[in-house]
Amino acid sequence: MTSSVLDLAPVVPVVVLEDAADAVPLARALVAGGLPAIEVTLRTAAALDAIGAIAAEVPDAVVGAGTVISVRNVADTVAAGARFLVSPGWTDRLLDAMKASGVPFLPGVSTTSEAVALLERGVTEMKFFPAEAAGGTAYLKALSAPLPQARFCPTGGISLASAPSYLALPNVGCVGGSWMVPADAVAAKDWARVERLAGEAAALRG
């Protein structure tokens, strides 16, 4: 069982797949590049099939579901094979469902109050979203003093250039991003390019 999403790799690829047939070769390219944790977002009709295919055919990948915003999303993605869950935000009902799922989860926060509310519920690992729009590294650095027990995976607007400044923060375990899975590379099925970009991302250590 995956104990902490934050410790699997410095970068978690955030993947949007229009065609489930691309899921396995894409996941294999990411794993080969050194990024085993893969967040497949529930933004397309192909997402559940993609999660299922990766879970079944790429044993070295740790596939998770992103954009989890309902209790139904939790049930469907775990049934499909998701080994972690990521939400852009949270409610009590959604949090209860994620807690009951049996897999690790990262509920999304963008304010201090949301983070404190999660700590009150015993959750110390969370997604910071949308990272750049919500204050970026300066905001997270400011949170580290009053909330040292909170650890984050910032996602949203992060690039290869900006990722190191996030990873250098003591309260950041990893970052989420999509720059290593550009839409044009996926459309062209250029898995070698994806593997190369994943390798660059995997080399980022705070």
Short mmCIF file of C-alpha atoms in Angstrom, two decimals:
data_model
loop_
_atom_site.label_atom_id
_atom_site.label_comp_id
_atom_site.label_asym_id
_atom_site.label_seq_id
_atom_site.Cartn_x
_atom_site.Cartn_y
_atom_site.Cartn_z
CA MET A 1 0.00 0.00 0.00
CA THR A 2 1.21 3.47 -0.81
CA SER A 3 1.84 5.19 2.53
CA SER A 4 2.52 8.72 1.33
CA VAL A 5 2.08 10.20 -2.11
CA LEU A 6 4.48 12.96 -1.15
CA ASP A 7 7.44 10.61 -0.87
CA LEU A 8 7.14 8.66 -4.13
CA ALA A 9 8.89 11.17 -6.40
CA PRO A 10 9.68 14.89 -6.48
CA VAL A 11 7.10 15.43 -9.21
CA VAL A 12 3.67 13.87 -9.74
CA PRO A 13 2.61 14.14 -13.39
CA VAL A 14 -0.93 15.46 -13.78
CA VAL A 15 -2.29 13.63 -16.80
CA VAL A 16 -5.35 14.43 -18.93
CA LEU A 17 -6.15 11.60 -21.34
CA GLU A 18 -8.68 11.84 -24.15
CA ASP A 19 -7.99 8.27 -25.31
CA ALA A 20 -7.61 5.43 -22.82
CA ALA A 21 -5.43 3.60 -25.37
CA ASP A 22 -2.68 6.13 -24.63
CA ALA A 23 -2.68 5.38 -20.90
CA VAL A 24 -0.35 2.39 -20.81
CA PRO A 25 2.39 3.67 -23.15
CA LEU A 26 2.27 7.07 -21.44
CA ALA A 27 2.55 5.51 -17.98
CA ARG A 28 5.43 3.30 -19.11
CA ALA A 29 7.27 6.36 -20.44
CA LEU A 30 6.77 8.24 -17.18
CA VAL A 31 7.93 5.28 -15.07
CA ALA A 32 10.97 4.79 -17.32
CA GLY A 33 11.82 8.45 -16.79
CA GLY A 34 11.66 8.03 -13.02
CA LEU A 35 8.15 9.28 -12.17
CA PRO A 36 6.14 6.32 -10.81
CA ALA A 37 3.29 8.30 -9.22
CA ILE A 38 0.81 9.32 -11.93
CA GLU A 39 -2.31 11.39 -11.32
CA VAL A 40 -4.96 10.79 -13.98
CA THR A 41 -7.52 13.57 -13.78
CA LEU A 42 -11.23 12.90 -14.04
CA ARG A 43 -11.66 15.61 -16.65
CA THR A 44 -12.35 13.27 -19.56
CA ALA A 45 -14.63 10.34 -20.31
CA ALA A 46 -11.55 8.13 -20.76
CA ALA A 47 -10.19 8.69 -17.23
CA LEU A 48 -11.62 5.64 -15.45
CA ASP A 49 -10.61 3.28 -18.24
CA ALA A 50 -7.16 4.87 -18.28
CA ILE A 51 -6.74 4.34 -14.52
CA GLY A 52 -7.85 0.74 -14.88
CA ALA A 53 -5.45 0.06 -17.74
CA ILE A 54 -2.45 1.52 -15.93
CA ALA A 55 -3.30 -0.34 -12.72
CA ALA A 56 -3.57 -3.63 -14.63
CA GLU A 57 -0.69 -3.32 -17.09
CA VAL A 58 2.00 -1.07 -15.57
CA PRO A 59 2.94 -2.69 -12.24
CA ASP A 60 5.73 -0.21 -11.50
CA ALA A 61 3.34 2.74 -11.72
CA VAL A 62 1.40 4.06 -8.74
CA VAL A 63 -1.69 5.39 -10.46
CA GLY A 64 -3.96 7.85 -8.73
CA ALA A 65 -7.06 9.86 -9.54
CA GLY A 66 -7.18 13.64 -9.67
CA THR A 67 -10.07 16.12 -9.77
CA VAL A 68 -11.91 13.93 -7.25
CA ILE A 69 -14.83 16.11 -6.20
CA SER A 70 -17.61 13.71 -5.17
CA VAL A 71 -18.26 10.59 -3.14
CA ARG A 72 -19.09 8.82 -6.41
CA ASN A 73 -15.67 9.83 -7.80
CA VAL A 74 -14.00 8.21 -4.79
CA ALA A 75 -15.88 4.93 -5.21
CA ASP A 76 -15.46 4.75 -8.98
CA THR A 77 -11.74 5.51 -9.05
CA VAL A 78 -10.79 3.16 -6.23
CA ALA A 79 -12.81 0.42 -7.93
CA ALA A 80 -10.91 1.15 -11.15
CA GLY A 81 -7.58 0.67 -9.39
CA ALA A 82 -6.56 4.11 -8.16
CA ARG A 83 -3.97 3.89 -5.37
CA PHE A 84 -4.26 7.50 -4.26
CA LEU A 85 -6.78 10.32 -4.57
CA VAL A 86 -6.29 14.05 -5.16
CA SER A 87 -8.97 16.71 -4.88
CA PRO A 88 -8.81 20.40 -5.83
CA GLY A 89 -10.73 21.21 -2.65
CA TRP A 90 -12.70 19.42 0.02
CA THR A 91 -15.93 19.24 1.98
CA ASP A 92 -16.66 17.20 5.11
CA ARG A 93 -18.60 14.65 3.03
CA LEU A 94 -15.83 14.28 0.46
CA LEU A 95 -13.16 14.07 3.15
CA ASP A 96 -15.07 11.33 4.97
CA ALA A 97 -15.33 9.35 1.74
CA MET A 98 -11.63 9.73 0.99
CA LYS A 99 -10.74 8.70 4.54
CA ALA A 100 -12.95 5.63 4.24
CA SER A 101 -11.51 4.65 0.84
CA GLY A 102 -8.48 2.89 2.29
CA VAL A 103 -6.03 4.68 -0.03
CA PRO A 104 -3.90 7.77 0.62
CA PHE A 105 -5.41 11.09 -0.38
CA LEU A 106 -4.45 14.73 -0.82
CA PRO A 107 -7.35 17.12 -0.21
CA GLY A 108 -6.86 20.51 -1.81
CA VAL A 109 -6.45 23.77 0.11
CA SER A 110 -5.65 27.34 -0.86
CA THR A 111 -6.06 29.14 2.47
CA THR A 112 -4.68 28.90 5.98
CA SER A 113 -8.13 28.22 7.43
CA GLU A 114 -8.66 25.24 5.11
CA ALA A 115 -5.30 23.81 6.13
CA VAL A 116 -6.07 24.30 9.84
CA ALA A 117 -9.45 22.60 9.37
CA LEU A 118 -7.72 19.56 7.85
CA LEU A 119 -5.17 19.44 10.67
CA GLU A 120 -8.10 19.49 13.09
CA ARG A 121 -9.40 16.39 11.29
CA GLY A 122 -6.05 14.63 11.56
CA VAL A 123 -4.97 15.21 7.95
CA THR A 124 -1.39 16.49 7.61
CA GLU A 125 -0.75 15.92 3.89
CA MET A 126 -2.61 18.08 1.39
CA LYS A 127 -2.57 19.57 -2.08
CA PHE A 128 -1.97 23.32 -2.40
CA PHE A 129 -4.04 24.48 -5.37
CA PRO A 130 -3.94 26.56 -7.49
CA ALA A 131 -0.35 27.03 -6.34
CA GLU A 132 0.84 29.96 -8.42
CA ALA A 133 -2.49 31.82 -8.32
CA ALA A 134 -2.88 31.26 -4.57
CA GLY A 135 0.45 32.80 -3.58
CA GLY A 136 3.13 30.35 -4.70
CA THR A 137 6.31 29.73 -2.75
CA ALA A 138 5.96 32.90 -0.67
CA TYR A 139 2.59 31.72 0.68
CA LEU A 140 3.81 28.21 1.45
CA LYS A 141 6.94 29.53 3.14
CA ALA A 142 4.76 31.73 5.33
CA LEU A 143 2.63 28.71 6.33
CA SER A 144 5.61 26.66 7.47
CA ALA A 145 6.12 28.58 10.73
CA PRO A 146 2.59 28.42 12.20
CA LEU A 147 1.73 25.05 10.60
CA PRO A 148 4.97 23.02 10.64
CA GLN A 149 3.08 19.71 10.74
CA ALA A 150 1.38 20.34 7.37
CA ARG A 151 3.03 18.99 4.22
CA PHE A 152 1.98 19.97 0.72
CA CYS A 153 1.97 18.96 -2.92
CA PRO A 154 1.62 22.31 -4.71
CA THR A 155 -0.07 22.03 -8.12
CA GLY A 156 -1.22 24.61 -10.63
CA GLY A 157 0.99 26.70 -12.88
CA ILE A 158 4.25 25.01 -11.84
CA SER A 159 6.95 24.49 -14.46
CA LEU A 160 10.36 22.84 -14.73
CA ALA A 161 11.87 26.27 -13.98
CA SER A 162 9.77 27.03 -10.91
CA ALA A 163 9.59 23.53 -9.40
CA PRO A 164 12.99 23.66 -7.62
CA SER A 165 11.98 26.71 -5.55
CA TYR A 166 8.93 24.80 -4.32
CA LEU A 167 10.86 21.60 -3.63
CA ALA A 168 13.38 23.55 -1.55
CA LEU A 169 10.68 24.45 0.99
CA PRO A 170 10.60 22.31 4.16
CA ASN A 171 6.84 21.80 3.99
CA VAL A 172 6.74 20.63 0.35
CA GLY A 173 7.06 16.90 -0.29
CA CYS A 174 6.52 17.00 -4.05
CA VAL A 175 4.95 19.12 -6.74
CA GLY A 176 2.31 18.31 -9.33
CA GLY A 177 2.63 19.40 -12.91
CA SER A 178 1.81 18.61 -16.49
CA TRP A 179 4.82 20.01 -18.33
CA MET A 180 6.30 16.52 -18.82
CA VAL A 181 3.12 15.34 -20.56
CA PRO A 182 2.51 18.11 -23.13
CA ALA A 183 -0.66 17.66 -25.14
CA ASP A 184 1.17 17.71 -28.45
CA ALA A 185 3.51 14.91 -27.37
CA VAL A 186 0.60 12.77 -26.22
CA ALA A 187 -1.33 13.47 -29.43
CA ALA A 188 1.71 12.48 -31.47
CA LYS A 189 2.32 9.45 -29.25
CA ASP A 190 5.88 10.71 -28.78
CA TRP A 191 6.60 8.59 -25.74
CA ALA A 192 10.35 9.08 -26.06
CA ARG A 193 9.85 12.81 -25.53
CA VAL A 194 7.63 12.14 -22.51
CA GLU A 195 10.29 9.84 -21.03
CA ARG A 196 12.97 12.49 -21.56
CA LEU A 197 10.87 15.22 -19.94
CA ALA A 198 10.02 12.87 -17.07
CA GLY A 199 13.71 12.21 -16.56
CA GLU A 200 14.39 15.94 -16.26
CA ALA A 201 11.59 16.26 -13.73
CA ALA A 202 12.71 13.22 -11.72
CA ALA A 203 16.16 14.82 -11.37
CA LEU A 204 14.66 17.75 -9.46
CA ARG A 205 15.47 17.33 -5.80
CA GLY A 206 14.89 20.00 -3.22
#
